[in-house]
Coordinates of C-alpha atoms and ligand atoms in Angstrom, one line a residue:
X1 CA -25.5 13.3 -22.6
X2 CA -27.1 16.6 -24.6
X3 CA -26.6 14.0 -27.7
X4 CA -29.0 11.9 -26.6
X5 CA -31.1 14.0 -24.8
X6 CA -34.8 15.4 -25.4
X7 CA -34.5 18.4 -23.8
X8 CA -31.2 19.3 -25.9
X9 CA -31.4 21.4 -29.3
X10 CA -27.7 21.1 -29.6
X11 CA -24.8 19.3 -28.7
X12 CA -21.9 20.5 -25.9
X13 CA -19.5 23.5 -26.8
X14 CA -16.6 21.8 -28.2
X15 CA -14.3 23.1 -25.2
X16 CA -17.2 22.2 -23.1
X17 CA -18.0 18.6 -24.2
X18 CA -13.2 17.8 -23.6
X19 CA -14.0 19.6 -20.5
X20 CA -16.4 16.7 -19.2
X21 CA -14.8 14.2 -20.9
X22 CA -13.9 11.2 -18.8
X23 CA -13.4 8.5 -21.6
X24 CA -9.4 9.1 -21.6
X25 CA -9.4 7.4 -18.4
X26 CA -12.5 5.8 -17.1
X27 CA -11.8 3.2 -19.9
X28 CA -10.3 1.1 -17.3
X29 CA -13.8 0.1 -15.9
X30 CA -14.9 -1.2 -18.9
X31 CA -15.0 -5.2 -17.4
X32 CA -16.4 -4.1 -14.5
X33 CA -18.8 -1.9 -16.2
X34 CA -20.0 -5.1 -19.2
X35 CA -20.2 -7.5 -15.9
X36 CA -22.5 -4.7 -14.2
X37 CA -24.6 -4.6 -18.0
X38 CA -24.7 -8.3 -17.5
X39 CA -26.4 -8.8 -14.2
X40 CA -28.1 -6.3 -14.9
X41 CA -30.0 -6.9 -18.1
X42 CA -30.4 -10.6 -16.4
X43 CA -32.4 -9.2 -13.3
X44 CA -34.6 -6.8 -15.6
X45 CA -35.5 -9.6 -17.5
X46 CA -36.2 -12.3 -14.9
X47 CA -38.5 -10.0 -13.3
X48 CA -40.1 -9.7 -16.3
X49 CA -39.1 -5.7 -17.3
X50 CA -38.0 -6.8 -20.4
X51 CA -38.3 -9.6 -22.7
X52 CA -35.9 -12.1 -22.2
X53 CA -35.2 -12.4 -25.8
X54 CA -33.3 -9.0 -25.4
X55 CA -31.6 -9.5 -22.5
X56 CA -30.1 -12.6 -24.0
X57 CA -28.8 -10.4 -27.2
X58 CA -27.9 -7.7 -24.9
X59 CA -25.7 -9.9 -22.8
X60 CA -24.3 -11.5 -26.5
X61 CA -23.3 -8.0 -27.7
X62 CA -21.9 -6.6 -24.2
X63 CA -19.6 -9.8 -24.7
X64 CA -18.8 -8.8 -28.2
X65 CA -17.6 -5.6 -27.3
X66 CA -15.6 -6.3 -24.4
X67 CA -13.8 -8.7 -27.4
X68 CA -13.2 -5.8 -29.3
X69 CA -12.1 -3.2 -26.1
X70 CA -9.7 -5.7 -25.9
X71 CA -8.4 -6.6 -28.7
X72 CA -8.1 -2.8 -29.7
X73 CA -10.4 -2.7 -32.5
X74 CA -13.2 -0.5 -30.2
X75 CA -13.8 2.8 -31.4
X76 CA -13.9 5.1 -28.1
X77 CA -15.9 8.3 -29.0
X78 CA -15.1 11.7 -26.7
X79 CA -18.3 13.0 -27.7
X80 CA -20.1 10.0 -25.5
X81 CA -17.9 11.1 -22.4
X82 CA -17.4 8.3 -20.9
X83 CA -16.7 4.5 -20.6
X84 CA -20.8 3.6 -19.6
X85 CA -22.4 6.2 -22.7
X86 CA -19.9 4.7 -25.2
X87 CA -20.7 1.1 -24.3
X88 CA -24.4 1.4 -24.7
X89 CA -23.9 3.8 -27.8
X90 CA -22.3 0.4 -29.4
X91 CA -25.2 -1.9 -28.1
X92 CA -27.6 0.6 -29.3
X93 CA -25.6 0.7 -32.4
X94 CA -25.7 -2.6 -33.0
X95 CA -29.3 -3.3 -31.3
X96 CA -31.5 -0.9 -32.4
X97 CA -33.8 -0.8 -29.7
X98 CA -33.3 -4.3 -28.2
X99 CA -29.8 -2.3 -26.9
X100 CA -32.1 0.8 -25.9
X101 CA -33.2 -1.2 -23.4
X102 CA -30.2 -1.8 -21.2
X103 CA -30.5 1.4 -19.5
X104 CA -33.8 0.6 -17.9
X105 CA -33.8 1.7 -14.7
X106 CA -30.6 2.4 -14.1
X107 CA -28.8 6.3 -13.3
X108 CA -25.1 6.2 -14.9
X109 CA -25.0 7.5 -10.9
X110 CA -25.3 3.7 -9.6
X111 CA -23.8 2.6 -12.8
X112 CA -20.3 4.4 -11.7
X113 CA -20.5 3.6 -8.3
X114 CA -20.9 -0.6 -8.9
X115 CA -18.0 -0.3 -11.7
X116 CA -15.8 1.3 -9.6
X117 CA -16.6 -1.0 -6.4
X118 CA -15.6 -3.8 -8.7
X119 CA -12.6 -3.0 -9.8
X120 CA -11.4 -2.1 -6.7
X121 CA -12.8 -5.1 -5.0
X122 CA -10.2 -6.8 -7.7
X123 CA -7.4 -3.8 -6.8
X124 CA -7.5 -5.1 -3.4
X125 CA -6.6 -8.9 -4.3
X126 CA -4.0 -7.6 -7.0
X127 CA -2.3 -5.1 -4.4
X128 CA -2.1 -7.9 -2.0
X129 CA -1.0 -10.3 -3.6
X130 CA 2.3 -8.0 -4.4
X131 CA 2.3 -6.9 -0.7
X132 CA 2.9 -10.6 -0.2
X133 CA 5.5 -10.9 -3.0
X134 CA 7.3 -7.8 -1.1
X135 CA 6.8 -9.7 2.0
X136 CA 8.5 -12.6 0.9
X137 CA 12.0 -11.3 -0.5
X138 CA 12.2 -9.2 2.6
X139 CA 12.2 -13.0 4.8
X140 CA 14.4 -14.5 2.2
X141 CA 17.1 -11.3 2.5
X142 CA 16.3 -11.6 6.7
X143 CA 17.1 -15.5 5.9
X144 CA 19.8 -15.0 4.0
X145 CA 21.4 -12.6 6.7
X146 CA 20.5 -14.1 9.7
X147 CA 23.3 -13.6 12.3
X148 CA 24.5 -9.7 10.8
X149 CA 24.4 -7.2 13.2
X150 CA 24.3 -3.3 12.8
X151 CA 23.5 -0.2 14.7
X152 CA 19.9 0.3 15.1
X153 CA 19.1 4.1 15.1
X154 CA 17.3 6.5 17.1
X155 CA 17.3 9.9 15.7
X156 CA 19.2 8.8 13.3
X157 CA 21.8 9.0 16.0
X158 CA 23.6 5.0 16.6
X159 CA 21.5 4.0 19.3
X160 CA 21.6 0.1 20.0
X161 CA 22.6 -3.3 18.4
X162 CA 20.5 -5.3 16.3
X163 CA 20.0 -7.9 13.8
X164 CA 19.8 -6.4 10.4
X165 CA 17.1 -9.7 10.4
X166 CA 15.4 -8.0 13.2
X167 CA 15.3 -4.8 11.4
X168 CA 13.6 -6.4 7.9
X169 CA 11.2 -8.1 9.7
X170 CA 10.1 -4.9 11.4
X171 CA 9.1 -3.8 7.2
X172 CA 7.5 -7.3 7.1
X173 CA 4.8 -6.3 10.0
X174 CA 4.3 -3.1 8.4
X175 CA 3.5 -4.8 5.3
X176 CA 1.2 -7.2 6.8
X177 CA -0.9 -4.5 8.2
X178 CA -1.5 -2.8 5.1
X179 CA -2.6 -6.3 3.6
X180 CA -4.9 -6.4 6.6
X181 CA -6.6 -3.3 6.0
X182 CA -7.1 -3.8 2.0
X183 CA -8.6 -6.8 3.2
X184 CA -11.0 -4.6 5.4
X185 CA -11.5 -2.1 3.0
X186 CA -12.4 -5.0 0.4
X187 CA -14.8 -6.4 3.1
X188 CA -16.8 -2.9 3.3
X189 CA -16.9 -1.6 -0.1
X190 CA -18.5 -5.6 -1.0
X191 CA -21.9 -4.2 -1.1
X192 CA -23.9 -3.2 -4.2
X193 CA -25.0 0.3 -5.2
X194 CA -27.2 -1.0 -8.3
X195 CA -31.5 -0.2 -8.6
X196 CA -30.5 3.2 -6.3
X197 CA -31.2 4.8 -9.8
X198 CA -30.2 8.6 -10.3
X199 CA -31.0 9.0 -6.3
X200 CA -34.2 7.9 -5.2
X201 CA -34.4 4.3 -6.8
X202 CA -36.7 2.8 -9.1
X203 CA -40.6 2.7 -9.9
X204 CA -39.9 -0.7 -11.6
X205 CA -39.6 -4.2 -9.8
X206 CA -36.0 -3.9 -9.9
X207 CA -34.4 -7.5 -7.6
X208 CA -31.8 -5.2 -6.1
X209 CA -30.4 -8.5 -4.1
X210 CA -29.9 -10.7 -7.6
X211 CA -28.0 -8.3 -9.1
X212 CA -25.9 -7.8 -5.9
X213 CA -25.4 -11.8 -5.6
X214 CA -24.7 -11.9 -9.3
X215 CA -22.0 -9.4 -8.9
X216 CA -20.5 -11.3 -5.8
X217 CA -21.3 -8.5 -3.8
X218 CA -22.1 -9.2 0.4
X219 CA -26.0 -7.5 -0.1
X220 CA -27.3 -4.3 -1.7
X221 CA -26.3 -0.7 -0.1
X222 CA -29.0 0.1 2.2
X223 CA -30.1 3.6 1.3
X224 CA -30.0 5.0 -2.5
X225 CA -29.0 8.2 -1.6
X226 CA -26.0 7.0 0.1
X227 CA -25.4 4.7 -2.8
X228 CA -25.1 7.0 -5.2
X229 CA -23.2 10.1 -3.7
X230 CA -20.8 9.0 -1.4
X231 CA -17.0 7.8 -1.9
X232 CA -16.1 6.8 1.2
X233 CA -14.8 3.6 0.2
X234 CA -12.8 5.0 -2.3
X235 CA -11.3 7.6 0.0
X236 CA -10.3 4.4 2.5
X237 CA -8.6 2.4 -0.5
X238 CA -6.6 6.0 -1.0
X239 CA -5.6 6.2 2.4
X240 CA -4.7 2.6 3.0
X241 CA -2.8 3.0 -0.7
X242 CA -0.8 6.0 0.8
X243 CA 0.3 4.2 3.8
X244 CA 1.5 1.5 1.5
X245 CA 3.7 4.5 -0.5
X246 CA 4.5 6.1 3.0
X247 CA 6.0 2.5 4.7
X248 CA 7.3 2.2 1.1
X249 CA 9.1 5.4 1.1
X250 CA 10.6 5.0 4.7
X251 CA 12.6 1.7 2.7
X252 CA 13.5 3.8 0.2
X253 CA 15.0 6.2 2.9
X254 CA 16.6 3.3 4.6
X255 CA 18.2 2.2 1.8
X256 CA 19.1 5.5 0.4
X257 CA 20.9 6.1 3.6
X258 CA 22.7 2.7 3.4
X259 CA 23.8 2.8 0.2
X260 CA 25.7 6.3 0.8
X261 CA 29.2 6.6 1.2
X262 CA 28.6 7.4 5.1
X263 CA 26.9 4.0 5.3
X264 CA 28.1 1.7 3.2
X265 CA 25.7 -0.7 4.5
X266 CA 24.4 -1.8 1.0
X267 CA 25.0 -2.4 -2.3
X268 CA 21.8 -2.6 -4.8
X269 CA 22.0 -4.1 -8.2
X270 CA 23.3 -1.8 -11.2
X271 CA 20.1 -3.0 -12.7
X272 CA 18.0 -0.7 -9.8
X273 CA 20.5 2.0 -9.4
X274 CA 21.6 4.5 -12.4
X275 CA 24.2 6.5 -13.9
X276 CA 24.9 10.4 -13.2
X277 CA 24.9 12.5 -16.7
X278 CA 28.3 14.1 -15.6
X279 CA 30.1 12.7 -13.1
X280 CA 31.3 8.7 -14.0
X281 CA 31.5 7.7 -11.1
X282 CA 28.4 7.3 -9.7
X283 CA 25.8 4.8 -8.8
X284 CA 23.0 6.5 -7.3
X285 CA 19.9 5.0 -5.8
X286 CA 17.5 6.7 -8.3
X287 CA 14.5 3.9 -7.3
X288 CA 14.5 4.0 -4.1
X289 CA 14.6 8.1 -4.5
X290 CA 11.5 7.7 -6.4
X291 CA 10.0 5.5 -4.5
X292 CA 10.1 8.2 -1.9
X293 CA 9.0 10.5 -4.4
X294 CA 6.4 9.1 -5.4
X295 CA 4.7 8.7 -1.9
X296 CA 3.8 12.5 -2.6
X297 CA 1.6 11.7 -5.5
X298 CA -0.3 9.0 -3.7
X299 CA -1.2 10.6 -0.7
X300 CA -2.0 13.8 -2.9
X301 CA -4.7 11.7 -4.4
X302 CA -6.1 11.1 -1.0
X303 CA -6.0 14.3 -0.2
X304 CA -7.3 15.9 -3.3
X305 CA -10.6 13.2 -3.3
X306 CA -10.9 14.4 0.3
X307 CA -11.0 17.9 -0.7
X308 CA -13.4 17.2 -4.0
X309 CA -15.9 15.4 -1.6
X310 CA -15.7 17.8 1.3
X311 CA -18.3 20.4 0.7
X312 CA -21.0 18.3 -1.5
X313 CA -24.5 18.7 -0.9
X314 CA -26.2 15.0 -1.1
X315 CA -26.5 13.0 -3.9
X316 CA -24.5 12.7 -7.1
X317 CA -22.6 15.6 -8.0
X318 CA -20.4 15.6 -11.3
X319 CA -17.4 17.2 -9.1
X320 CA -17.7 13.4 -8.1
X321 CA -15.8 12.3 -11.5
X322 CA -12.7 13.6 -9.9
X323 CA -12.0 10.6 -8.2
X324 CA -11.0 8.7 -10.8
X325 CA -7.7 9.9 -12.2
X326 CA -6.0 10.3 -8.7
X327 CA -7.2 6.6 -7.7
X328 CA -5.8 5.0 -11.0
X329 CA -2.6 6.6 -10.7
X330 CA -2.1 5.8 -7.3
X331 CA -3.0 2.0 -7.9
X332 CA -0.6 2.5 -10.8
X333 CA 2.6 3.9 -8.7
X334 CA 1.5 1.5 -5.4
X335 CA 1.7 -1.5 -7.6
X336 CA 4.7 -0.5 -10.1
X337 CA 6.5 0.6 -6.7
X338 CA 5.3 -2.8 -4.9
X339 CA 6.8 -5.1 -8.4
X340 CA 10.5 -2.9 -8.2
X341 CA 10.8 -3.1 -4.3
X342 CA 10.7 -6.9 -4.4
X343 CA 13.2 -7.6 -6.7
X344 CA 15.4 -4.4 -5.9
X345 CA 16.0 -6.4 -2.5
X346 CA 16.3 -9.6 -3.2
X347 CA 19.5 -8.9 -5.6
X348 CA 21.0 -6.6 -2.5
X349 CA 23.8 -7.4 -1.0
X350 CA 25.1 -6.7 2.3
X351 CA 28.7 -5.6 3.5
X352 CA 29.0 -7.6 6.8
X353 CA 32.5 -6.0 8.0
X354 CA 31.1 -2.4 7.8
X355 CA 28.1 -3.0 9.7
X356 CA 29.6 -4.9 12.1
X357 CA 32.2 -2.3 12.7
X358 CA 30.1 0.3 13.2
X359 CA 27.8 -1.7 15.6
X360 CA 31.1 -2.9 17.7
X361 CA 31.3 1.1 18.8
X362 CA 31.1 0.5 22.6
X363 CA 28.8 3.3 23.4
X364 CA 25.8 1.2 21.8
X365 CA 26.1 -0.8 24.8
X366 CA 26.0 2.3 27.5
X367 CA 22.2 0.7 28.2
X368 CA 23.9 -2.2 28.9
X369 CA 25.8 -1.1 31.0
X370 CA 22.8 0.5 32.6
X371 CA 20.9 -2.6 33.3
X372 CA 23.5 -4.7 34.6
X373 CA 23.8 -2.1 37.4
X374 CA 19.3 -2.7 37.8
X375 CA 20.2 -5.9 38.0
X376 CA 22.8 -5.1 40.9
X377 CA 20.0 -3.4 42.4
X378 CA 20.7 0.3 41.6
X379 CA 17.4 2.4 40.8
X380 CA 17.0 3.1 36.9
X381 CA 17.4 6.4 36.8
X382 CA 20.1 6.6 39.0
X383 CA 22.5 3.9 37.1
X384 CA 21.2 6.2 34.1
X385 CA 23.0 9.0 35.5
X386 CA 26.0 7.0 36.4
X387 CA 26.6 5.7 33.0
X388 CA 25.9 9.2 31.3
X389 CA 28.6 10.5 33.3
X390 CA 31.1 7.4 33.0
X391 CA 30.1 8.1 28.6
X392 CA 31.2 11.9 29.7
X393 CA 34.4 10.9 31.7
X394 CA 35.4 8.7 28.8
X395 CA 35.0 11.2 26.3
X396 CA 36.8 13.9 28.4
X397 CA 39.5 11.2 28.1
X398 CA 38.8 10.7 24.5
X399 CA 38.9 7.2 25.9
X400 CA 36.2 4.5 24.2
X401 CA 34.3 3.0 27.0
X402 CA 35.7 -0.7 26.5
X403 CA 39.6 1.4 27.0
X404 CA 38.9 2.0 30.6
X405 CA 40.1 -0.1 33.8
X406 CA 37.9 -1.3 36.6
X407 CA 38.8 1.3 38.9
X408 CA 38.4 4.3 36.3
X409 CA 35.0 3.1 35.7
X410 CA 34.7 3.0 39.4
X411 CA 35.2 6.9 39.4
X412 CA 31.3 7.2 37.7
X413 CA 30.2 3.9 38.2
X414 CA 30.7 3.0 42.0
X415 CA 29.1 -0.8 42.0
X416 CA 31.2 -1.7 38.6
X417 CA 32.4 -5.3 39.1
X418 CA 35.2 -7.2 36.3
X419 CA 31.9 -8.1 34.7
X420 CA 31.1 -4.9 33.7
X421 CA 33.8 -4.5 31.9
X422 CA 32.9 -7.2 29.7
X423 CA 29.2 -5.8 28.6
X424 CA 30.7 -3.3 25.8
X425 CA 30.2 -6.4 22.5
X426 CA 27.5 -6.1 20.3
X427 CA 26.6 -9.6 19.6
X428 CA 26.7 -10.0 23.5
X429 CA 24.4 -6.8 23.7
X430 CA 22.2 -8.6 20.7
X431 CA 21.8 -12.5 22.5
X432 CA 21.0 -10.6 25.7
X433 CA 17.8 -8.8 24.0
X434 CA 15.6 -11.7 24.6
X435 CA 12.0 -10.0 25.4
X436 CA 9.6 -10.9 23.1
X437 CA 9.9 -9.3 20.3
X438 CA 13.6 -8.2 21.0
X439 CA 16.6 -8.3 18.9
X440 CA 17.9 -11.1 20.0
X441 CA 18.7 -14.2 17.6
X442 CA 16.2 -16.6 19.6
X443 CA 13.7 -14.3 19.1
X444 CA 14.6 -13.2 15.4
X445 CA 14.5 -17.0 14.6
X446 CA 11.1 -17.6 16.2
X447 CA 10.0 -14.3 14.3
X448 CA 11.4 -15.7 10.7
X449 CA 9.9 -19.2 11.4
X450 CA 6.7 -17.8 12.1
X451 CA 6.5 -15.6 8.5
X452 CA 8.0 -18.6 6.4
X453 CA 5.1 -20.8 7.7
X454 CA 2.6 -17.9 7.2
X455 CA 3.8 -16.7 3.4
X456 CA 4.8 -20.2 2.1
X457 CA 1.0 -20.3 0.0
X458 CA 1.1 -18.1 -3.0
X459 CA -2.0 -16.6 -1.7
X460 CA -1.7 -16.1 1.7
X461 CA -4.6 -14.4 4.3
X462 CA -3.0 -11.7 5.8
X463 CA -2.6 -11.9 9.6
X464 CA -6.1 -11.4 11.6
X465 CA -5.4 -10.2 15.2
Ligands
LIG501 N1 -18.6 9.8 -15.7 C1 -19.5 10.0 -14.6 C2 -18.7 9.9 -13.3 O1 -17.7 9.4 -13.2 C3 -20.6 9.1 -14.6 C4 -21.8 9.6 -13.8 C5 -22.4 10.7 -14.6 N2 -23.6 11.0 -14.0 C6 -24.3 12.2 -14.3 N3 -25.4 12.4 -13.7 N4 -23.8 13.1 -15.1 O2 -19.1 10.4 -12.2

C-alpha cells in the first residue's frame, strides 16, 4: 500500500513487502474480485458518484483484464500484494484517472470479504455437485451388490449380519448431510459485505442493496463492522469441509481394512492402488491411505482459522489474511479427494465367498438367538445372560454354536425349542432385520429405490428434513 500512499516516503522493506504478500495465492479471487469491480463501479455511477462515462470504461477494462488473467498474459506484481491492488494498478495503468476512480468508497476490507463470499458461494455448488457424483457410484456399487452379506462390526469386533448394500448406503446418508449443510452455509454467507468501507461505511450515497442484488447476494450485511471483521462464514465452510475429509477418511479406513490380507473383502483397481519400492509383491491402498491422511490437513485449516480469529479485537485485522491459504487447500484436497473416491469405487470389486464366509460364523447370530427367547416371553436381560453362557459353554467345548444338540443347548438355554436351533444363518439373521431402517433386503431395497429416484437429476437438492 506504502506505494501508493501519501503518508509513505518509501516503499516496504524488501523482506517486509514478501512478508505481506498475498498475490501467490489470493489470485484465485480474481473473478470474484472483477464481478465485485463490476457492480460496483455500476452502483457509483447510477447514483451519480461518478460519471457514467467512466464506469462504462472501467467495466470495459476490468473485462479486459480478467481476458488476460486468463489467458496467462497478466503480469502479477508482488510489490502490489495482492489480487484487489494489482487489479486496479492495471485499470489505473491503463485509465489514468478514469481507473482511479474505481476505488471510491470502497475499503479493500469489504473488498476481501465480498470476493471471498463469492467464490465460496460457487465452492459450495462445485463441492456439491461432486458429493452427489460420490453419492451416486456408492448406489450403483450398493446396486450392483444387492443381496452380499458380511459381518457388520462393532469395535471392530464381528458383531452382526448385514448387507454390504446396507452398509454403502449408510456412507450415502453421511454424504447427504454434508450436501445439506454446504447448502446451509451457502444460504448464510449469501449476504453482501460491500459500502461497509474500511469499518464504519461511507459518507457517499453508496446503494448498498444494488450492488448486493447485482452480485446475487440475499440483501446487504447489516452492520459494517461485522462486515468487515468477521469470518464466521468461512470458519463454517471449514468445518462442514472437514467433516466431508473426516466421513471421507472413515471410507478410506473401511476400505483399507477390506483390502488387507485379514479381510479380503475387496479388491480396488491397480489404477487406485500402488507399487511398494522393495517388495514386488504388493498392491497397497496408497489412496485410500491418503485420503485418510489428508483429513489432517483439512481440519488443521479449521482449526488454524479458528485460532487466527480467536483473540481479534473488532474490525479488520491483517492477521485476517490468514484465512486464505488454509481454505484453498482444503477446497483443493476435499474436491481432488471427492473426484478419486468416486471412481476408486465404482471399478471395486467384491469377493462374495469371503464375506459370506466370514458372516456365516454362528456367533453373529447369538442376538438372535436372544430375541427369539423375548419372543418366548423371557425378560431381555435374562435371555441375554442365557445366551452369553450357552456362547461360553460352546466355547468351553470349542464347539461352534450351530454344532450343539437341542438338549446341550438346553443346559444354558432352558426354553430352547428345534427352532432355535435353526436361528444360527446369516441371511436368515439378515431377512429377519426388518425395522425401518434395518438390514434387511426389504428394507435395503426400499432404501436404494429411494436414492435412485432422489440422485437420478445431475443436479440434485440435497435431502431437506
Ligand atoms: N489481502 C488482504 C486480506 O486478505 C486484503 C485486505 C487488506 N486490508 C488492509 N487494511 N490492509 O485480508
Amino acid at each position: 500500500m506504502a506505494l501508493w500512499s501519501g503518508r509513505f516516503s518509501k516503499g516496504a522493506d524488501q523482506l517486509a513487502a514478501q512478508f505481506t504478500a498475498s498475490i501467490d495465492y489470493d489470485k484465485r479471487l480474481y473473478a470474484h474480485d472483477i464481478q465485485g469491480s463490476i457492480a460496483h463501479v455500476t452502483m457509483l455511477a447510477k447514483a451519480g458518484i461518478i460519471p457514467k462515462a467512466d464506469a462504462t470504461a472501467i467495466v470495459r477494462e476490468l473485462r479486459s483484464i480478467r481476458q488476460r488473467i486468463e489467458a496467462g498474459t497478466f503480469k502479477f506484481r508482488a510489490e502490489l500484494e495482492d489480487i484487489h491492488m494489482n487489479i486496479e494498478a492495471a485499470l489505473i495503468e491503463k485509465l489514468g484517472d478514469t481507473g482511479a476512480r474505481v476505488h471510491t468508497g470502497r475499503s479493500r476490507n469489504d473488498q476481501v470479504n465480498t470476493d471471498v463470499r463469492l467464490y465460496l458461494r460457487d465452492e459450495c455448488d462445485a463441492i456439491g455437485a461432486l458429493l452427489a457424483e460420490l453419492q451416486r457410484a456408492f448406489v450403483s456399487l450398493a446396486r450392483a451388490n444387492q443381496d452380499l452379506i458380511l459381518p457388520g462390526l462393532t469395535h471392530l469386533q464381528n458383531a452382526q449380519p448385514v448387507l454390504l448394500a446396507h452398509h454403502l448406503l449408510a456412507y450415502v446418508e453421511m454424504f447427504d448431510r454434508d450436501r445439506d449443510r454446504l447448502v446451509d452455509c451457502q444460504r448464510r454467507l449469501n449476504r453482501c459485505p460491500l459500502g461497509a468501507g474500511a469499518l464504519a461505511g461511507s459518507t457517499l450515497p453508496l446503494d448498498r442493496e444494488f450492488v448486493a442484488r447485482k452480485l446475487g447476494f440475499d440483501g446487504a450485511l447489516r452492520n459494517s463492522m461485522d462486515a468487515v471483521s468477521d469470518r464466521d462464514f468461512i470458519i463454517e465452510f471449514l468445518a462442514d469441509l472437514s467433516i466431508v475429509a473426516v466421513h471421507s477418511s472413515r471410507l478410506a479406513e473401511d476400505l483399507v481394512l477390506w483390502v488387507s490380507q485379514r479381510f479380503k473383502y475387496v479388491e480396488l483397481d491397480d489404477a487406485f492402488c500402488t507399487g511398494s519400492s522393495l517388495m514386488p509383491q504388493k498392491k497397497n491402498p496408497d489412496i485410500a491411505e491418503l485420503v485418510r491422511g489428508k483429513a489432517g490437513r483439512v481440519v488443521g485449516s479449521l482449526v488454524g482459522l479458528l485460532t487466527v480469529v480467536k483473540g481479534l479485537p473488532l474490525t479488520y485485522n491483517r492477521d485476517l489474511q490468514e484465512d486464505k491459504e488454509g481454505l484453498f487447500d482444503a477446497i483443493d484436497t476435499v474436491k481432488l479427494t471427492l473426484a478419486l473416491l468416486a471412481p476408486m469405487l465404482r471399478t471395486a470389486t467384491f469377493n462374495r465367498q469371503v464375506m459370506e464366509d466370514a458372516a456365516s460364523d454362528p456367533a453373529l447370530m447369538a442376538t438372535d438367538l436372544a430375541e427369539w427367547l423375548v419372543k418366548q416371553g423371557v425378560p431381555f436381560r435374562q435371555a441375554h445372560h442365557q445366551v452369553g453362557r450357552f456362547v461360553a459353554w460352546c466355547g468351553q467345548r470349542k464347539l461352534a454354536l450351530d454344532q450343539v444338540t437341542l438338549e446341550q443347548m438346553r443346559e444354558t438355554v432352558p426354553l430352547a425349542k428345534a427352532e432355535a436351533l435353526g436361528l444360527f444363518n446369516a441371511r436368515r439373521s439378515v431377512n429377519a432385520r426388518t425395522t425401518l431402517g434395518g438390514t434387511a433386503p426389504e428394507q435395503v431395497a426400499k432404501q436404494l429405490k429411494f436414492w435412485e429416484t432422489r440422485l437420478r437429476s445431475k443436479t440434485p437438492k440435497p435431502r431437506r428434513a
